[in-house]
Amino acid sequence: MAAPASSKVVYEQEGVFIHSSCAKNDDQDSIISGVLRVIEKEAEVIVDWRPSDDTLDSSNILCAGKDSSSVVEWTQTPKEKSPRGLDHQNNYEAEWDMVNTVSFKKKPRSNGDATTHANGESKWSFQFSLTDLKSIKQNKEGMGWSYLVFCLKDDVILPALHFHHGDSKLLIVSLEKYVVLCESPQDKRILLVNCQNKSLSQSFENLLDEPTYGLIQGELLNRRKTFWAIHHWKKLKKDPYTATMGGFSKVTNYIFDSLRGSDPSTQQRPPSEMADFLSDAIPGLKINQQEEPGFEVITRIDLGKRPDVIRREPVSAEEWTKNMDSEGRILDADSVKQMIFKGGLCHALRKEVWKFLLGYFPWHSTREERTNLQKRKTDEYFRMKLQWKSVSDEQEKRNSRLRDYKSLIEKDVNRTDRTNKFYEGQDNPGLILLHDILMTYCMYDFDLGYVQGMSDLLSPVLYVMENEVDAFWCFVSYMDQMHENFEEQMQGMKTQLIQLSTLLRLLDSGFCSYLESQDSGYLYFCFRWLLIRFKREFSFQDILRLWEVMWTELPCQNFHLLICCAILESEKQQIMDKHYGFNEILKHINELSMKIDVEDILCKAEAISIQMMNCKELPQAVGEVLGMETSAVTTPDSDTGEDESVTVMSRSASTYQNLSMPVTAANGTRENAQQMAVTHSAQRLTPT
């Protein structure tokens, strides 16, 4: 039975039975076969069980298992009932319509009398939203068929589901894509839902803070809309972790669907109202809006013609060796970074060069100095690793933070890059190393500990290093750059969203105005890009290329924000031509994952940087974002009376613009790198 177009079945298992203890003979269970599904629908994940035979006599399904205190049946509220025909009710889409009309109710145990609905059809199927799930109880190993019992947050206990064909663990794995599950300290058979890092929950709650209640409850919404807004808001507040990491766009869908309601006349809210809402919800996030229709807030600035740029071949082992003296010092670090920025590295060099790019090895160090450094760092690493390895079970019971870190790491490691050969399969040594490094990082920075997303940052680093100690210290250096993204107040994320808005408005104020008109001017759909540096937007091999280019810190500060601009600019025409609204924009951006050409985007981002650095009227705010401290000083000239403009460029930007070095062009000749960067007619080289 297929799901409707707006839903997606992510798990389906036949042969999942309910054993009813209320048959005519109390010593004999009635067995009802059914199908269990996990379904993504719009902004929710639904767990759904229904009998295999819809015409099953409901007298065989009387109550929950022997250890259950309640029974669940479909109850349709009078206001929601509709006079649909039986044919329509029997199709799957009609069943999906029941998601919004069915409620659970507790029912006292009967004495064996059958409960039959008026229409004679079985109504013992049940479904619930994953955000309502409190815990899952499992059977003891070796005790007959495996079964699971779902307990909801309002303490409703659903009938035990018996997996006669096994595979109950596959359901758990499927659910772990959306929620965090960990063993209860009191009973290892019970899996608690969302026992996550407290600071992470607070971080996401901070993005959806209490002042928003004032907006929802004020004059902005009528009574009907207020009801739905508060209903969805409570979903977010009680489970910000699942709602957020399960898909950030779904979070925003909850909010805006609540604000808009179902009245078509309210589908396009004034941008100023949406800006007010988001500025309250995300403290410190300033959103540019037009004061009145037809007037732009910022003055258009002519950035000049954007140059075409090309990328070179990846840096080879021979080129790397030529830039090193007899003792292993790098002769010209700036020149090497420039080559890496323009072409990346061949894979054979990454294990060595990434240590320099990430700051683990100093660029001016000798081989001997690096060897001694590795010895010291190895000792330091294993001392920290021993700290958590030597914690006894009794100690761990009294250390809730360490317990939470460990639980979340174990769950994340089991779902990080499992399609990559380095991490695939059970008992993979790569997974063990991933786990141990993340646990040791908790000892290195216990205040931050572990937050979901860190495993995404470590995975490519460990893949390249193939060494536990080197991967750890490179990860430490990377986390030094990314630390603010994962802090409780998420100040780094707020700052980057504001800076990205500043850059995009300069590049294309018309596109910004369009996004604002669709309540998307805050660029919240870029959150995942920024949080884990595009890790889930590009293929694994492309991420290796993208990260090493960004680690050169060329051609300016915050180059990753220009990459965001390049991606958005590439999608601008489709978004505007097809008149995408709020939901369509979010969906479109999410669906770009694994479809972006990394080399093309790097070319565009570099071209944007050159265009901005060559602009004589670059706004000060933009200059600060890019590390170019541009200031216009009005000083009367005695001869001309004209003003003088003083521009101070950051070291990375000036290095990029002034550095002249030979590189191999497409035709085999050697050209100046800067000439290649701004050649208008040259074609991009595709690395092999």
JSON list of N, CA, C and O in Angstrom, two decimals, residues 15-22 28-36 48-52 56 60-66 68 70-73 122-127 145-148 150 157-164:
[
{"chain": "A", "resi": 15, "resn": "GLY", "atom": "N", "xyz": [4.14, -8.75, 9.31]},
{"chain": "A", "resi": 15, "resn": "GLY", "atom": "CA", "xyz": [4.31, -9.79, 10.33]},
{"chain": "A", "resi": 15, "resn": "GLY", "atom": "C", "xyz": [4.60, -9.21, 11.69]},
{"chain": "A", "resi": 15, "resn": "GLY", "atom": "O", "xyz": [5.35, -9.82, 12.47]},
{"chain": "A", "resi": 16, "resn": "VAL", "atom": "N", "xyz": [4.03, -8.05, 11.99]},
{"chain": "A", "resi": 16, "resn": "VAL", "atom": "CA", "xyz": [4.14, -7.45, 13.32]},
{"chain": "A", "resi": 16, "resn": "VAL", "atom": "C", "xyz": [2.77, -7.64, 13.99]},
{"chain": "A", "resi": 16, "resn": "VAL", "atom": "O", "xyz": [1.76, -7.15, 13.49]},
{"chain": "A", "resi": 17, "resn": "PHE", "atom": "N", "xyz": [2.72, -8.38, 15.11]},
{"chain": "A", "resi": 17, "resn": "PHE", "atom": "CA", "xyz": [1.47, -8.85, 15.68]},
{"chain": "A", "resi": 17, "resn": "PHE", "atom": "C", "xyz": [1.14, -8.17, 17.01]},
{"chain": "A", "resi": 17, "resn": "PHE", "atom": "O", "xyz": [2.05, -7.81, 17.78]},
{"chain": "A", "resi": 18, "resn": "ILE", "atom": "N", "xyz": [-0.14, -8.04, 17.26]},
{"chain": "A", "resi": 18, "resn": "ILE", "atom": "CA", "xyz": [-0.64, -7.71, 18.60]},
{"chain": "A", "resi": 18, "resn": "ILE", "atom": "C", "xyz": [-1.19, -8.99, 19.20]},
{"chain": "A", "resi": 18, "resn": "ILE", "atom": "O", "xyz": [-1.97, -9.70, 18.57]},
{"chain": "A", "resi": 19, "resn": "HIS", "atom": "N", "xyz": [-0.76, -9.31, 20.44]},
{"chain": "A", "resi": 19, "resn": "HIS", "atom": "CA", "xyz": [-1.27, -10.48, 21.16]},
{"chain": "A", "resi": 19, "resn": "HIS", "atom": "C", "xyz": [-2.29, -9.97, 22.17]},
{"chain": "A", "resi": 19, "resn": "HIS", "atom": "O", "xyz": [-1.94, -9.32, 23.15]},
{"chain": "A", "resi": 20, "resn": "SER", "atom": "N", "xyz": [-3.55, -10.26, 21.92]},
{"chain": "A", "resi": 20, "resn": "SER", "atom": "CA", "xyz": [-4.60, -9.80, 22.83]},
{"chain": "A", "resi": 20, "resn": "SER", "atom": "C", "xyz": [-4.86, -10.85, 23.89]},
{"chain": "A", "resi": 20, "resn": "SER", "atom": "O", "xyz": [-5.02, -12.03, 23.60]},
{"chain": "A", "resi": 21, "resn": "SER", "atom": "N", "xyz": [-4.94, -10.42, 25.13]},
{"chain": "A", "resi": 21, "resn": "SER", "atom": "CA", "xyz": [-5.16, -11.34, 26.25]},
{"chain": "A", "resi": 21, "resn": "SER", "atom": "C", "xyz": [-6.63, -11.41, 26.63]},
{"chain": "A", "resi": 21, "resn": "SER", "atom": "O", "xyz": [-6.98, -11.97, 27.65]},
{"chain": "A", "resi": 22, "resn": "CYS", "atom": "N", "xyz": [-7.52, -10.80, 25.83]},
{"chain": "A", "resi": 22, "resn": "CYS", "atom": "CA", "xyz": [-8.93, -10.72, 26.20]},
{"chain": "A", "resi": 22, "resn": "CYS", "atom": "C", "xyz": [-9.82, -11.56, 25.30]},
{"chain": "A", "resi": 22, "resn": "CYS", "atom": "O", "xyz": [-10.92, -11.18, 24.95]},
{"chain": "A", "resi": 28, "resn": "GLN", "atom": "N", "xyz": [-5.54, -17.94, 26.64]},
{"chain": "A", "resi": 28, "resn": "GLN", "atom": "CA", "xyz": [-5.07, -18.00, 25.26]},
{"chain": "A", "resi": 28, "resn": "GLN", "atom": "C", "xyz": [-5.12, -16.63, 24.61]},
{"chain": "A", "resi": 28, "resn": "GLN", "atom": "O", "xyz": [-6.14, -15.96, 24.64]},
{"chain": "A", "resi": 29, "resn": "ASP", "atom": "N", "xyz": [-4.02, -16.21, 24.07]},
{"chain": "A", "resi": 29, "resn": "ASP", "atom": "CA", "xyz": [-3.95, -14.91, 23.42]},
{"chain": "A", "resi": 29, "resn": "ASP", "atom": "C", "xyz": [-4.53, -14.97, 22.01]},
{"chain": "A", "resi": 29, "resn": "ASP", "atom": "O", "xyz": [-4.34, -15.96, 21.30]},
{"chain": "A", "resi": 30, "resn": "SER", "atom": "N", "xyz": [-5.25, -13.91, 21.62]},
{"chain": "A", "resi": 30, "resn": "SER", "atom": "CA", "xyz": [-5.63, -13.74, 20.22]},
{"chain": "A", "resi": 30, "resn": "SER", "atom": "C", "xyz": [-4.50, -13.02, 19.51]},
{"chain": "A", "resi": 30, "resn": "SER", "atom": "O", "xyz": [-3.91, -12.10, 20.06]},
{"chain": "A", "resi": 31, "resn": "ILE", "atom": "N", "xyz": [-4.18, -13.45, 18.30]},
{"chain": "A", "resi": 31, "resn": "ILE", "atom": "CA", "xyz": [-3.04, -12.89, 17.57]},
{"chain": "A", "resi": 31, "resn": "ILE", "atom": "C", "xyz": [-3.56, -12.16, 16.35]},
{"chain": "A", "resi": 31, "resn": "ILE", "atom": "O", "xyz": [-4.28, -12.73, 15.53]},
{"chain": "A", "resi": 32, "resn": "ILE", "atom": "N", "xyz": [-3.21, -10.90, 16.23]},
{"chain": "A", "resi": 32, "resn": "ILE", "atom": "CA", "xyz": [-3.65, -10.07, 15.11]},
{"chain": "A", "resi": 32, "resn": "ILE", "atom": "C", "xyz": [-2.43, -9.63, 14.31]},
{"chain": "A", "resi": 32, "resn": "ILE", "atom": "O", "xyz": [-1.56, -8.93, 14.83]},
{"chain": "A", "resi": 33, "resn": "SER", "atom": "N", "xyz": [-2.34, -10.06, 13.07]},
{"chain": "A", "resi": 33, "resn": "SER", "atom": "CA", "xyz": [-1.22, -9.70, 12.21]},
{"chain": "A", "resi": 33, "resn": "SER", "atom": "C", "xyz": [-1.42, -8.29, 11.66]},
{"chain": "A", "resi": 33, "resn": "SER", "atom": "O", "xyz": [-2.54, -7.88, 11.35]},
{"chain": "A", "resi": 34, "resn": "GLY", "atom": "N", "xyz": [-0.32, -7.56, 11.54]},
{"chain": "A", "resi": 34, "resn": "GLY", "atom": "CA", "xyz": [-0.41, -6.21, 11.02]},
{"chain": "A", "resi": 34, "resn": "GLY", "atom": "C", "xyz": [0.86, -5.75, 10.33]},
{"chain": "A", "resi": 34, "resn": "GLY", "atom": "O", "xyz": [1.86, -6.47, 10.28]},
{"chain": "A", "resi": 35, "resn": "VAL", "atom": "N", "xyz": [0.81, -4.53, 9.81]},
{"chain": "A", "resi": 35, "resn": "VAL", "atom": "CA", "xyz": [1.96, -3.92, 9.12]},
{"chain": "A", "resi": 35, "resn": "VAL", "atom": "C", "xyz": [2.36, -2.67, 9.89]},
{"chain": "A", "resi": 35, "resn": "VAL", "atom": "O", "xyz": [1.51, -1.84, 10.24]},
{"chain": "A", "resi": 36, "resn": "LEU", "atom": "N", "xyz": [3.63, -2.55, 10.18]},
{"chain": "A", "resi": 36, "resn": "LEU", "atom": "CA", "xyz": [4.16, -1.39, 10.90]},
{"chain": "A", "resi": 36, "resn": "LEU", "atom": "C", "xyz": [4.96, -0.53, 9.94]},
{"chain": "A", "resi": 36, "resn": "LEU", "atom": "O", "xyz": [5.78, -1.04, 9.17]},
{"chain": "A", "resi": 48, "resn": "ASP", "atom": "N", "xyz": [3.04, 4.07, 12.44]},
{"chain": "A", "resi": 48, "resn": "ASP", "atom": "CA", "xyz": [1.70, 3.63, 12.07]},
{"chain": "A", "resi": 48, "resn": "ASP", "atom": "C", "xyz": [1.63, 2.11, 12.08]},
{"chain": "A", "resi": 48, "resn": "ASP", "atom": "O", "xyz": [2.47, 1.44, 11.46]},
{"chain": "A", "resi": 49, "resn": "TRP", "atom": "N", "xyz": [0.64, 1.56, 12.81]},
{"chain": "A", "resi": 49, "resn": "TRP", "atom": "CA", "xyz": [0.38, 0.11, 12.76]},
{"chain": "A", "resi": 49, "resn": "TRP", "atom": "C", "xyz": [-1.08, -0.09, 12.44]},
{"chain": "A", "resi": 49, "resn": "TRP", "atom": "O", "xyz": [-1.96, 0.59, 12.98]},
{"chain": "A", "resi": 50, "resn": "ARG", "atom": "N", "xyz": [-1.35, -1.06, 11.54]},
{"chain": "A", "resi": 50, "resn": "ARG", "atom": "CA", "xyz": [-2.72, -1.39, 11.21]},
{"chain": "A", "resi": 50, "resn": "ARG", "atom": "C", "xyz": [-2.79, -2.86, 10.82]},
{"chain": "A", "resi": 50, "resn": "ARG", "atom": "O", "xyz": [-1.80, -3.43, 10.33]},
{"chain": "A", "resi": 51, "resn": "PRO", "atom": "N", "xyz": [-3.93, -3.48, 11.04]},
{"chain": "A", "resi": 51, "resn": "PRO", "atom": "CA", "xyz": [-4.06, -4.91, 10.70]},
{"chain": "A", "resi": 51, "resn": "PRO", "atom": "C", "xyz": [-3.82, -5.15, 9.22]},
{"chain": "A", "resi": 51, "resn": "PRO", "atom": "O", "xyz": [-4.13, -4.31, 8.38]},
{"chain": "A", "resi": 52, "resn": "SER", "atom": "N", "xyz": [-3.28, -6.32, 8.92]},
{"chain": "A", "resi": 52, "resn": "SER", "atom": "CA", "xyz": [-3.04, -6.67, 7.51]},
{"chain": "A", "resi": 52, "resn": "SER", "atom": "C", "xyz": [-4.36, -6.79, 6.76]},
{"chain": "A", "resi": 52, "resn": "SER", "atom": "O", "xyz": [-4.45, -6.45, 5.59]},
{"chain": "A", "resi": 56, "resn": "LEU", "atom": "N", "xyz": [-10.84, -7.42, 9.19]},
{"chain": "A", "resi": 56, "resn": "LEU", "atom": "CA", "xyz": [-10.70, -8.29, 10.35]},
{"chain": "A", "resi": 56, "resn": "LEU", "atom": "C", "xyz": [-11.79, -8.00, 11.37]},
{"chain": "A", "resi": 56, "resn": "LEU", "atom": "O", "xyz": [-12.11, -6.86, 11.65]},
{"chain": "A", "resi": 60, "resn": "ASN", "atom": "N", "xyz": [-11.91, -9.82, 17.66]},
{"chain": "A", "resi": 60, "resn": "ASN", "atom": "CA", "xyz": [-10.65, -10.50, 17.98]},
{"chain": "A", "resi": 60, "resn": "ASN", "atom": "C", "xyz": [-9.62, -9.54, 18.55]},
{"chain": "A", "resi": 60, "resn": "ASN", "atom": "O", "xyz": [-8.53, -9.96, 18.91]},
{"chain": "A", "resi": 61, "resn": "ILE", "atom": "N", "xyz": [-9.93, -8.26, 18.56]},
{"chain": "A", "resi": 61, "resn": "ILE", "atom": "CA", "xyz": [-8.96, -7.28, 19.04]},
{"chain": "A", "resi": 61, "resn": "ILE", "atom": "C", "xyz": [-9.61, -6.52, 20.18]},
{"chain": "A", "resi": 61, "resn": "ILE", "atom": "O", "xyz": [-10.33, -5.55, 19.97]},
{"chain": "A", "resi": 62, "resn": "LEU", "atom": "N", "xyz": [-9.39, -6.96, 21.37]},
{"chain": "A", "resi": 62, "resn": "LEU", "atom": "CA", "xyz": [-10.15, -6.41, 22.48]},
{"chain": "A", "resi": 62, "resn": "LEU", "atom": "C", "xyz": [-9.36, -5.43, 23.32]},
{"chain": "A", "resi": 62, "resn": "LEU", "atom": "O", "xyz": [-9.89, -4.42, 23.75]},
{"chain": "A", "resi": 63, "resn": "CYS", "atom": "N", "xyz": [-8.15, -5.74, 23.64]},
{"chain": "A", "resi": 63, "resn": "CYS", "atom": "CA", "xyz": [-7.38, -4.84, 24.50]},
{"chain": "A", "resi": 63, "resn": "CYS", "atom": "C", "xyz": [-5.91, -5.09, 24.32]},
{"chain": "A", "resi": 63, "resn": "CYS", "atom": "O", "xyz": [-5.50, -5.99, 23.58]},
{"chain": "A", "resi": 64, "resn": "ALA", "atom": "N", "xyz": [-5.11, -4.32, 25.04]},
{"chain": "A", "resi": 64, "resn": "ALA", "atom": "CA", "xyz": [-3.66, -4.41, 24.91]},
{"chain": "A", "resi": 64, "resn": "ALA", "atom": "C", "xyz": [-3.15, -5.65, 25.62]},
{"chain": "A", "resi": 64, "resn": "ALA", "atom": "O", "xyz": [-3.91, -6.43, 26.20]},
{"chain": "A", "resi": 65, "resn": "GLY", "atom": "N", "xyz": [-1.82, -5.82, 25.59]},
{"chain": "A", "resi": 65, "resn": "GLY", "atom": "CA", "xyz": [-1.22, -6.99, 26.19]},
{"chain": "A", "resi": 65, "resn": "GLY", "atom": "C", "xyz": [-1.45, -7.10, 27.68]},
{"chain": "A", "resi": 65, "resn": "GLY", "atom": "O", "xyz": [-1.97, -6.20, 28.33]},
{"chain": "A", "resi": 66, "resn": "LYS", "atom": "N", "xyz": [-1.06, -8.21, 28.26]},
{"chain": "A", "resi": 66, "resn": "LYS", "atom": "CA", "xyz": [-1.34, -8.48, 29.67]},
{"chain": "A", "resi": 66, "resn": "LYS", "atom": "C", "xyz": [-0.67, -7.47, 30.60]},
{"chain": "A", "resi": 66, "resn": "LYS", "atom": "O", "xyz": [-1.14, -7.24, 31.71]},
{"chain": "A", "resi": 68, "resn": "SER", "atom": "N", "xyz": [-0.27, -4.29, 29.96]},
{"chain": "A", "resi": 68, "resn": "SER", "atom": "CA", "xyz": [-0.65, -2.94, 29.61]},
{"chain": "A", "resi": 68, "resn": "SER", "atom": "C", "xyz": [-1.86, -2.51, 30.41]},
{"chain": "A", "resi": 68, "resn": "SER", "atom": "O", "xyz": [-2.77, -3.29, 30.65]},
{"chain": "A", "resi": 70, "resn": "SER", "atom": "N", "xyz": [-3.89, 0.02, 29.54]},
{"chain": "A", "resi": 70, "resn": "SER", "atom": "CA", "xyz": [-4.86, 0.73, 28.73]},
{"chain": "A", "resi": 70, "resn": "SER", "atom": "C", "xyz": [-4.95, 0.12, 27.36]},
{"chain": "A", "resi": 70, "resn": "SER", "atom": "O", "xyz": [-4.14, -0.69, 26.96]},
{"chain": "A", "resi": 71, "resn": "VAL", "atom": "N", "xyz": [-5.98, 0.50, 26.65]},
{"chain": "A", "resi": 71, "resn": "VAL", "atom": "CA", "xyz": [-6.14, 0.06, 25.27]},
{"chain": "A", "resi": 71, "resn": "VAL", "atom": "C", "xyz": [-6.30, 1.29, 24.41]},
{"chain": "A", "resi": 71, "resn": "VAL", "atom": "O", "xyz": [-6.81, 2.31, 24.86]},
{"chain": "A", "resi": 72, "resn": "VAL", "atom": "N", "xyz": [-5.84, 1.21, 23.18]},
{"chain": "A", "resi": 72, "resn": "VAL", "atom": "CA", "xyz": [-5.89, 2.35, 22.28]},
{"chain": "A", "resi": 72, "resn": "VAL", "atom": "C", "xyz": [-6.84, 2.05, 21.14]},
{"chain": "A", "resi": 72, "resn": "VAL", "atom": "O", "xyz": [-6.78, 0.97, 20.55]},
{"chain": "A", "resi": 73, "resn": "GLU", "atom": "N", "xyz": [-7.74, 2.92, 20.85]},
{"chain": "A", "resi": 73, "resn": "GLU", "atom": "CA", "xyz": [-8.59, 2.76, 19.69]},
{"chain": "A", "resi": 73, "resn": "GLU", "atom": "C", "xyz": [-8.70, 4.09, 18.98]},
{"chain": "A", "resi": 73, "resn": "GLU", "atom": "O", "xyz": [-8.44, 5.13, 19.55]},
{"chain": "A", "resi": 122, "resn": "SER", "atom": "N", "xyz": [-12.46, -2.60, 11.35]},
{"chain": "A", "resi": 122, "resn": "SER", "atom": "CA", "xyz": [-11.51, -2.56, 12.46]},
{"chain": "A", "resi": 122, "resn": "SER", "atom": "C", "xyz": [-10.98, -1.15, 12.65]},
{"chain": "A", "resi": 122, "resn": "SER", "atom": "O", "xyz": [-10.51, -0.53, 11.71]},
{"chain": "A", "resi": 123, "resn": "LYS", "atom": "N", "xyz": [-11.08, -0.64, 13.85]},
{"chain": "A", "resi": 123, "resn": "LYS", "atom": "CA", "xyz": [-10.54, 0.68, 14.15]},
{"chain": "A", "resi": 123, "resn": "LYS", "atom": "C", "xyz": [-9.42, 0.60, 15.18]},
{"chain": "A", "resi": 123, "resn": "LYS", "atom": "O", "xyz": [-9.19, 1.51, 15.95]},
{"chain": "A", "resi": 124, "resn": "TRP", "atom": "N", "xyz": [-8.77, -0.57, 15.21]},
{"chain": "A", "resi": 124, "resn": "TRP", "atom": "CA", "xyz": [-7.74, -0.76, 16.22]},
{"chain": "A", "resi": 124, "resn": "TRP", "atom": "C", "xyz": [-6.34, -0.40, 15.71]},
{"chain": "A", "resi": 124, "resn": "TRP", "atom": "O", "xyz": [-5.38, -0.59, 16.41]},
{"chain": "A", "resi": 125, "resn": "SER", "atom": "N", "xyz": [-6.27, 0.03, 14.50]},
{"chain": "A", "resi": 125, "resn": "SER", "atom": "CA", "xyz": [-5.00, 0.57, 14.02]},
{"chain": "A", "resi": 125, "resn": "SER", "atom": "C", "xyz": [-4.64, 1.79, 14.85]},
{"chain": "A", "resi": 125, "resn": "SER", "atom": "O", "xyz": [-5.52, 2.49, 15.34]},
{"chain": "A", "resi": 126, "resn": "PHE", "atom": "N", "xyz": [-3.37, 2.02, 15.04]},
{"chain": "A", "resi": 126, "resn": "PHE", "atom": "CA", "xyz": [-2.99, 3.23, 15.76]},
{"chain": "A", "resi": 126, "resn": "PHE", "atom": "C", "xyz": [-1.81, 3.90, 15.06]},
{"chain": "A", "resi": 126, "resn": "PHE", "atom": "O", "xyz": [-1.06, 3.27, 14.32]},
{"chain": "A", "resi": 127, "resn": "GLN", "atom": "N", "xyz": [-1.68, 5.16, 15.29]},
{"chain": "A", "resi": 127, "resn": "GLN", "atom": "CA", "xyz": [-0.54, 5.93, 14.78]},
{"chain": "A", "resi": 127, "resn": "GLN", "atom": "C", "xyz": [-0.31, 7.10, 15.70]},
{"chain": "A", "resi": 127, "resn": "GLN", "atom": "O", "xyz": [-1.23, 7.61, 16.35]},
{"chain": "A", "resi": 145, "resn": "TRP", "atom": "N", "xyz": [9.41, -14.38, 21.14]},
{"chain": "A", "resi": 145, "resn": "TRP", "atom": "CA", "xyz": [9.43, -13.38, 20.08]},
{"chain": "A", "resi": 145, "resn": "TRP", "atom": "C", "xyz": [9.87, -12.03, 20.63]},
{"chain": "A", "resi": 145, "resn": "TRP", "atom": "O", "xyz": [9.51, -11.65, 21.74]},
{"chain": "A", "resi": 146, "resn": "SER", "atom": "N", "xyz": [10.61, -11.29, 19.81]},
{"chain": "A", "resi": 146, "resn": "SER", "atom": "CA", "xyz": [10.98, -9.94, 20.24]},
{"chain": "A", "resi": 146, "resn": "SER", "atom": "C", "xyz": [9.76, -9.04, 20.14]},
{"chain": "A", "resi": 146, "resn": "SER", "atom": "O", "xyz": [8.94, -9.18, 19.24]},
{"chain": "A", "resi": 147, "resn": "TYR", "atom": "N", "xyz": [9.61, -8.15, 21.09]},
{"chain": "A", "resi": 147, "resn": "TYR", "atom": "CA", "xyz": [8.49, -7.22, 21.05]},
{"chain": "A", "resi": 147, "resn": "TYR", "atom": "C", "xyz": [8.93, -5.85, 21.53]},
{"chain": "A", "resi": 147, "resn": "TYR", "atom": "O", "xyz": [9.96, -5.69, 22.20]},
{"chain": "A", "resi": 148, "resn": "LEU", "atom": "N", "xyz": [8.15, -4.84, 21.17]},
{"chain": "A", "resi": 148, "resn": "LEU", "atom": "CA", "xyz": [8.38, -3.46, 21.60]},
{"chain": "A", "resi": 148, "resn": "LEU", "atom": "C", "xyz": [7.06, -2.90, 22.10]},
{"chain": "A", "resi": 148, "resn": "LEU", "atom": "O", "xyz": [6.00, -3.17, 21.55]},
{"chain": "A", "resi": 150, "resn": "PHE", "atom": "N", "xyz": [5.44, 0.87, 23.01]},
{"chain": "A", "resi": 150, "resn": "PHE", "atom": "CA", "xyz": [5.62, 2.31, 22.94]},
{"chain": "A", "resi": 150, "resn": "PHE", "atom": "C", "xyz": [4.82, 2.99, 24.06]},
{"chain": "A", "resi": 150, "resn": "PHE", "atom": "O", "xyz": [3.63, 2.71, 24.25]},
{"chain": "A", "resi": 157, "resn": "ILE", "atom": "N", "xyz": [0.01, 3.91, 27.04]},
{"chain": "A", "resi": 157, "resn": "ILE", "atom": "CA", "xyz": [0.85, 2.77, 26.67]},
{"chain": "A", "resi": 157, "resn": "ILE", "atom": "C", "xyz": [0.15, 2.01, 25.55]},
{"chain": "A", "resi": 157, "resn": "ILE", "atom": "O", "xyz": [-0.98, 1.56, 25.72]},
{"chain": "A", "resi": 158, "resn": "LEU", "atom": "N", "xyz": [0.82, 1.87, 24.44]},
{"chain": "A", "resi": 158, "resn": "LEU", "atom": "CA", "xyz": [0.23, 1.20, 23.29]},
{"chain": "A", "resi": 158, "resn": "LEU", "atom": "C", "xyz": [0.41, -0.31, 23.41]},
{"chain": "A", "resi": 158, "resn": "LEU", "atom": "O", "xyz": [1.29, -0.78, 24.14]},
{"chain": "A", "resi": 159, "resn": "PRO", "atom": "N", "xyz": [-0.41, -1.07, 22.70]},
{"chain": "A", "resi": 159, "resn": "PRO", "atom": "CA", "xyz": [-0.26, -2.54, 22.75]},
{"chain": "A", "resi": 159, "resn": "PRO", "atom": "C", "xyz": [1.13, -2.98, 22.32]},
{"chain": "A", "resi": 159, "resn": "PRO", "atom": "O", "xyz": [1.73, -2.37, 21.43]},
{"chain": "A", "resi": 160, "resn": "ALA", "atom": "N", "xyz": [1.61, -4.03, 22.95]},
{"chain": "A", "resi": 160, "resn": "ALA", "atom": "CA", "xyz": [2.92, -4.57, 22.58]},
{"chain": "A", "resi": 160, "resn": "ALA", "atom": "C", "xyz": [2.88, -5.07, 21.14]},
{"chain": "A", "resi": 160, "resn": "ALA", "atom": "O", "xyz": [1.94, -5.75, 20.73]},
{"chain": "A", "resi": 161, "resn": "LEU", "atom": "N", "xyz": [3.91, -4.74, 20.39]},
{"chain": "A", "resi": 161, "resn": "LEU", "atom": "CA", "xyz": [4.04, -5.21, 19.01]},
{"chain": "A", "resi": 161, "resn": "LEU", "atom": "C", "xyz": [5.07, -6.33, 18.97]},
{"chain": "A", "resi": 161, "resn": "LEU", "atom": "O", "xyz": [6.24, -6.13, 19.30]},
{"chain": "A", "resi": 162, "resn": "HIS", "atom": "N", "xyz": [4.62, -7.51, 18.56]},
{"chain": "A", "resi": 162, "resn": "HIS", "atom": "CA", "xyz": [5.48, -8.69, 18.52]},
{"chain": "A", "resi": 162, "resn": "HIS", "atom": "C", "xyz": [6.00, -8.91, 17.10]},
{"chain": "A", "resi": 162, "resn": "HIS", "atom": "O", "xyz": [5.23, -9.00, 16.16]},
{"chain": "A", "resi": 163, "resn": "PHE", "atom": "N", "xyz": [7.32, -9.02, 16.97]},
{"chain": "A", "resi": 163, "resn": "PHE", "atom": "CA", "xyz": [7.96, -9.18, 15.67]},
{"chain": "A", "resi": 163, "resn": "PHE", "atom": "C", "xyz": [8.24, -10.68, 15.46]},
{"chain": "A", "resi": 163, "resn": "PHE", "atom": "O", "xyz": [9.30, -11.19, 15.85]},
{"chain": "A", "resi": 164, "resn": "HIS", "atom": "N", "xyz": [7.30, -11.38, 14.87]},
{"chain": "A", "resi": 164, "resn": "HIS", "atom": "CA", "xyz": [7.44, -12.83, 14.69]},
{"chain": "A", "resi": 164, "resn": "HIS", "atom": "C", "xyz": [8.57, -13.17, 13.74]},
{"chain": "A", "resi": 164, "resn": "HIS", "atom": "O", "xyz": [9.12, -14.27, 13.81]}
]
